[in-house]
Amino acid sequence: EPEVTQTPSHQVTQMGQEVILRCVPISNHLYFYWYRQILGQKVEFLVSFYNNEISEKSEIFDDQFSVERPDGSNFTLKIRSTKLEDSAMYFCASRPPLAGGPNEQFFGPGTRLTVL
Amino acid sequence: GDSVTQMEGPVTLSEEAFLTINCTYTATGYPSLFWYVQYPGEGLQLLLKATKADDKGSNKGFEATYRKETTSFHLEKGSVQVSDSAVYFCALTRNDYKLSFGAGTTVTVRA
């Protein structure tokens, strides 16, 4: 069964460093998302992406964050200069292009980001 | 803005016990409602959904009914198994672009 994959499973970085989290969505999906979950808190929406542009973003998704679909298969989240408070589990999700919604979002296993 | 409030955990049950996880929401318009489950070491999986008032979602013995009058979508299962041990998330969407999640409820079922 097709699934969303994410790499790495755990990333440790120093404060101020750039990180790129990678996701491979399910191949025929057209809508892509990033969410994060700070330990002990809610899963929070970051950004949605469709047709090579951002559809919607939350107030968390500031200028330090960017997303890209560089090659038609990967979907990446970049954090330019990490802060301690960026430590969280980051989930990628994708959704198929079916008519009539809402449609299920399929989630990856997450990348745990630890900023030291 | 949209928000989801669900029962705080952790919840610990014996096998074959009845499980209820309460979920209430705040949203304008007519959101669609979901329950997602996260098994240890895995991603979030859709458990069930309901798209309009009085709809009942069901899957794997779990049920939840969309109650607009009480803005609730409580999850129930009549007889839990050890394999149901997981974190359960209630969520809603209004526009399909994003899901708004509750805090998650950790359920542990003991043999």
GROMACS .gro file of C-alpha atoms in nm:
model
  227
    1GLU     CA    1   0.000   0.000   0.000
    2PRO     CA    2   0.140   0.343  -0.090
    3GLU     CA    3   0.254   0.554   0.201
    4VAL     CA    4   0.405   0.890   0.279
    5THR     CA    5   0.767   0.865   0.384
    6GLN     CA    6   0.980   1.115   0.572
    7THR     CA    7   1.353   1.148   0.628
    8PRO     CA    8   1.532   1.164   0.856
    9SER     CA    9   1.338   1.010   1.141
   10HIS     CA   10   1.537   1.218   1.389
   11GLN     CA   11   1.741   1.533   1.325
   12VAL     CA   12   1.957   1.700   1.585
   13THR     CA   13   2.090   2.046   1.507
   14GLN     CA   14   2.248   2.347   1.671
   15MET     CA   15   2.051   2.665   1.719
   16GLY     CA   16   2.092   2.896   1.421
   17GLN     CA   17   2.160   2.617   1.174
   18GLU     CA   18   1.949   2.548   0.868
   19VAL     CA   19   1.761   2.220   0.843
   20ILE     CA   20   1.572   2.057   0.560
   21LEU     CA   21   1.310   1.799   0.635
   22ARG     CA   22   1.218   1.573   0.349
   23CYS     CA   23   0.897   1.403   0.254
   24VAL     CA   24   0.795   1.181  -0.033
   25PRO     CA   25   0.416   1.204  -0.073
   26ILE     CA   26   0.205   0.936  -0.233
   27SER     CA   27   0.268   0.953  -0.605
   28ASN     CA   28  -0.071   1.058  -0.747
   29HIS     CA   29  -0.148   1.308  -0.472
   30LEU     CA   30  -0.162   1.678  -0.552
   31TYR     CA   31  -0.209   1.847  -0.214
   32PHE     CA   32   0.070   1.855   0.041
   33TYR     CA   33   0.089   1.968   0.401
   34TRP     CA   34   0.326   2.016   0.691
   35TYR     CA   35   0.218   1.996   1.053
   36ARG     CA   36   0.417   1.998   1.373
   37GLN     CA   37   0.366   1.876   1.726
   38ILE     CA   38   0.568   2.022   2.009
   39LEU     CA   39   0.608   1.762   2.282
   40GLY     CA   40   0.294   1.745   2.492
   41GLN     CA   41   0.102   1.990   2.274
   42LYS     CA   42  -0.144   1.979   1.985
   43VAL     CA   43  -0.065   1.888   1.627
   44GLU     CA   44  -0.053   2.229   1.455
   45PHE     CA   45  -0.100   2.313   1.090
   46LEU     CA   46   0.195   2.488   0.927
   47VAL     CA   47   0.133   2.508   0.555
   48SER     CA   48  -0.054   2.360   0.262
   49PHE     CA   49   0.082   2.344  -0.092
   50TYR     CA   50  -0.089   2.287  -0.424
   51ASN     CA   51   0.009   2.344  -0.784
   52ASN     CA   52   0.357   2.458  -0.682
   53GLU     CA   53   0.242   2.730  -0.450
   54ILE     CA   54   0.135   2.777  -0.092
   55SER     CA   55  -0.243   2.753  -0.051
   56GLU     CA   56  -0.259   2.849   0.312
   57LYS     CA   57  -0.015   2.901   0.597
   58SER     CA   58  -0.044   2.952   0.969
   59GLU     CA   59   0.105   3.231   1.176
   60ILE     CA   60   0.376   2.986   1.282
   61PHE     CA   61   0.499   2.967   0.923
   62ASP     CA   62   0.704   3.287   0.921
   63ASP     CA   63   0.994   3.397   0.703
   64GLN     CA   64   1.221   3.136   0.860
   65PHE     CA   65   1.017   2.860   0.699
   66SER     CA   66   0.989   2.766   0.334
   67VAL     CA   67   0.856   2.472   0.135
   68GLU     CA   68   0.952   2.337  -0.200
   69ARG     CA   69   0.868   2.055  -0.434
   70PRO     CA   70   1.197   2.049  -0.621
   71ASP     CA   71   1.162   1.746  -0.845
   72GLY     CA   72   0.800   1.630  -0.863
   73SER     CA   73   0.844   1.367  -0.594
   74ASN     CA   74   1.001   1.525  -0.287
   75PHE     CA   75   0.832   1.785  -0.072
   76THR     CA   76   1.065   1.968   0.163
   77LEU     CA   77   1.035   2.196   0.462
   78LYS     CA   78   1.330   2.425   0.527
   79ILE     CA   79   1.393   2.613   0.847
   80ARG     CA   80   1.661   2.875   0.778
   81SER     CA   81   1.786   2.951   1.127
   82THR     CA   82   1.655   2.711   1.385
   83LYS     CA   83   1.547   2.821   1.731
   84LEU     CA   84   1.510   2.613   2.044
   85GLU     CA   85   1.133   2.642   2.015
   86ASP     CA   86   1.142   2.473   1.673
   87SER     CA   87   1.208   2.143   1.849
   88ALA     CA   88   0.907   1.929   1.763
   89MET     CA   89   0.780   1.636   1.562
   90TYR     CA   90   0.714   1.745   1.204
   91PHE     CA   91   0.454   1.556   1.002
   92CYS     CA   92   0.413   1.564   0.628
   93ALA     CA   93   0.077   1.474   0.473
   94SER     CA   94  -0.065   1.445   0.123
   95ARG     CA   95  -0.414   1.421  -0.022
   96PRO     CA   96  -0.545   1.272  -0.346
   97PRO     CA   97  -0.718   1.481  -0.614
   98LEU     CA   98  -1.065   1.333  -0.565
   99ALA     CA   99  -1.375   1.540  -0.621
  100GLY     CA  100  -1.618   1.595  -0.337
  101GLY     CA  101  -1.463   1.646  -0.004
  102PRO     CA  102  -1.334   1.638   0.240
  103ASN     CA  103  -1.069   1.392   0.143
  104GLU     CA  104  -0.844   1.203   0.375
  105GLN     CA  105  -0.498   1.337   0.437
  106PHE     CA  106  -0.235   1.061   0.451
  107PHE     CA  107   0.037   1.125   0.705
  108GLY     CA  108   0.401   1.024   0.722
  109PRO     CA  109   0.565   0.888   1.038
  110GLY     CA  110   0.719   1.222   1.126
  111THR     CA  111   1.065   1.369   1.175
  112ARG     CA  112   1.167   1.452   1.529
  113LEU     CA  113   1.369   1.775   1.523
  114THR     CA  114   1.580   1.856   1.826
  115VAL     CA  115   1.744   2.198   1.840
  116LEU     CA  116   2.025   2.231   2.094
  117GLY     CA  117  -1.079   3.049   1.499
  118ASP     CA  118  -1.146   2.679   1.474
  119SER     CA  119  -1.057   2.466   1.773
  120VAL     CA  120  -1.098   2.113   1.901
  121THR     CA  121  -1.104   2.010   2.264
  122GLN     CA  122  -1.069   1.648   2.357
  123MET     CA  123  -1.055   1.453   2.676
  124GLU     CA  124  -0.724   1.465   2.856
  125GLY     CA  125  -0.543   1.141   2.902
  126PRO     CA  126  -0.384   0.912   2.962
  127VAL     CA  127  -0.660   0.655   2.970
  128THR     CA  128  -0.582   0.305   3.091
  129LEU     CA  129  -0.832   0.025   3.041
  130SER     CA  130  -0.855  -0.350   3.068
  131GLU     CA  131  -0.924  -0.560   2.761
  132GLU     CA  132  -1.294  -0.579   2.666
  133ALA     CA  133  -1.372  -0.256   2.853
  134PHE     CA  134  -1.581   0.022   2.697
  135LEU     CA  135  -1.389   0.322   2.568
  136THR     CA  136  -1.519   0.675   2.527
  137ILE     CA  137  -1.306   0.973   2.431
  138ASN     CA  138  -1.490   1.303   2.437
  139CYS     CA  139  -1.436   1.561   2.165
  140THR     CA  140  -1.603   1.898   2.122
  141TYR     CA  141  -1.532   2.162   1.862
  142THR     CA  142  -1.570   2.530   1.785
  143ALA     CA  143  -1.599   2.629   1.421
  144THR     CA  144  -1.802   2.854   1.197
  145GLY     CA  145  -2.008   2.695   0.927
  146TYR     CA  146  -2.024   2.321   0.882
  147PRO     CA  147  -1.693   2.151   0.945
  148SER     CA  148  -1.612   1.791   0.867
  149LEU     CA  149  -1.493   1.588   1.164
  150PHE     CA  150  -1.232   1.318   1.194
  151TRP     CA  151  -1.068   1.082   1.434
  152TYR     CA  152  -0.705   0.998   1.362
  153VAL     CA  153  -0.503   0.731   1.544
  154GLN     CA  154  -0.129   0.710   1.594
  155TYR     CA  155   0.016   0.373   1.684
  156PRO     CA  156   0.361   0.366   1.844
  157GLY     CA  157   0.632   0.462   1.597
  158GLU     CA  158   0.388   0.530   1.314
  159GLY     CA  159   0.224   0.828   1.149
  160LEU     CA  160  -0.131   0.950   1.190
  161GLN     CA  161  -0.395   0.727   1.029
  162LEU     CA  162  -0.753   0.819   0.960
  163LEU     CA  163  -0.979   0.610   1.182
  164LEU     CA  164  -1.318   0.750   1.082
  165LYS     CA  165  -1.488   1.065   0.963
  166ALA     CA  166  -1.826   1.236   0.935
  167THR     CA  167  -1.908   1.518   0.699
  168LYS     CA  168  -2.247   1.643   0.816
  169ALA     CA  169  -2.473   1.657   1.118
  170ASP     CA  170  -2.604   1.321   1.244
  171ASP     CA  171  -2.357   1.127   1.029
  172LYS     CA  172  -2.202   0.832   1.206
  173GLY     CA  173  -1.848   0.733   1.119
  174SER     CA  174  -1.737   0.381   1.200
  175ASN     CA  175  -1.430   0.165   1.152
  176LYS     CA  176  -1.261  -0.125   1.333
  177GLY     CA  177  -1.538  -0.130   1.595
  178PHE     CA  178  -1.503   0.242   1.669
  179GLU     CA  179  -1.793   0.481   1.618
  180ALA     CA  180  -1.851   0.854   1.645
  181THR     CA  181  -2.162   1.058   1.566
  182TYR     CA  182  -2.152   1.419   1.446
  183ARG     CA  183  -2.374   1.609   1.691
  184LYS     CA  184  -2.421   1.965   1.576
  185GLU     CA  185  -2.649   2.060   1.865
  186THR     CA  186  -2.376   1.977   2.117
  187THR     CA  187  -2.082   2.043   1.879
  188SER     CA  188  -1.943   1.703   1.969
  189PHE     CA  189  -1.790   1.399   1.801
  190HIS     CA  190  -1.723   1.153   2.081
  191LEU     CA  191  -1.534   0.833   1.998
  192GLU     CA  192  -1.661   0.503   2.136
  193LYS     CA  193  -1.568   0.137   2.121
  194GLY     CA  194  -1.761  -0.130   2.302
  195SER     CA  195  -1.480  -0.378   2.370
  196VAL     CA  196  -1.120  -0.266   2.339
  197GLN     CA  197  -0.821  -0.487   2.267
  198VAL     CA  198  -0.454  -0.450   2.354
  199SER     CA  199  -0.393  -0.361   1.988
  200ASP     CA  200  -0.609  -0.048   2.034
  201SER     CA  201  -0.337   0.107   2.249
  202ALA     CA  202  -0.248   0.428   2.068
  203VAL     CA  203  -0.289   0.805   2.069
  204TYR     CA  204  -0.624   0.925   1.936
  205PHE     CA  205  -0.671   1.269   1.780
  206CYS     CA  206  -0.997   1.444   1.707
  207ALA     CA  207  -0.976   1.692   1.418
  208LEU     CA  208  -1.185   1.913   1.194
  209THR     CA  209  -1.157   2.085   0.861
  210ARG     CA  210  -1.372   2.353   0.702
  211ASN     CA  211  -1.192   2.421   0.381
  212ASP     CA  212  -0.989   2.107   0.314
  213TYR     CA  213  -0.666   2.303   0.325
  214LYS     CA  214  -0.590   2.229   0.685
  215LEU     CA  215  -0.686   2.010   0.974
  216SER     CA  216  -0.727   2.152   1.323
  217PHE     CA  217  -0.641   1.890   1.585
  218GLY     CA  218  -0.719   1.828   1.947
  219ALA     CA  219  -0.437   1.760   2.191
  220GLY     CA  220  -0.456   1.382   2.157
  221THR     CA  221  -0.556   1.118   2.409
  222THR     CA  222  -0.321   0.835   2.495
  223VAL     CA  223  -0.504   0.507   2.546
  224THR     CA  224  -0.337   0.202   2.699
  225VAL     CA  225  -0.522  -0.128   2.707
  226ARG     CA  226  -0.393  -0.393   2.946
  227ALA     CA  227  -0.444  -0.765   2.893
   0.00000   0.00000   0.00000
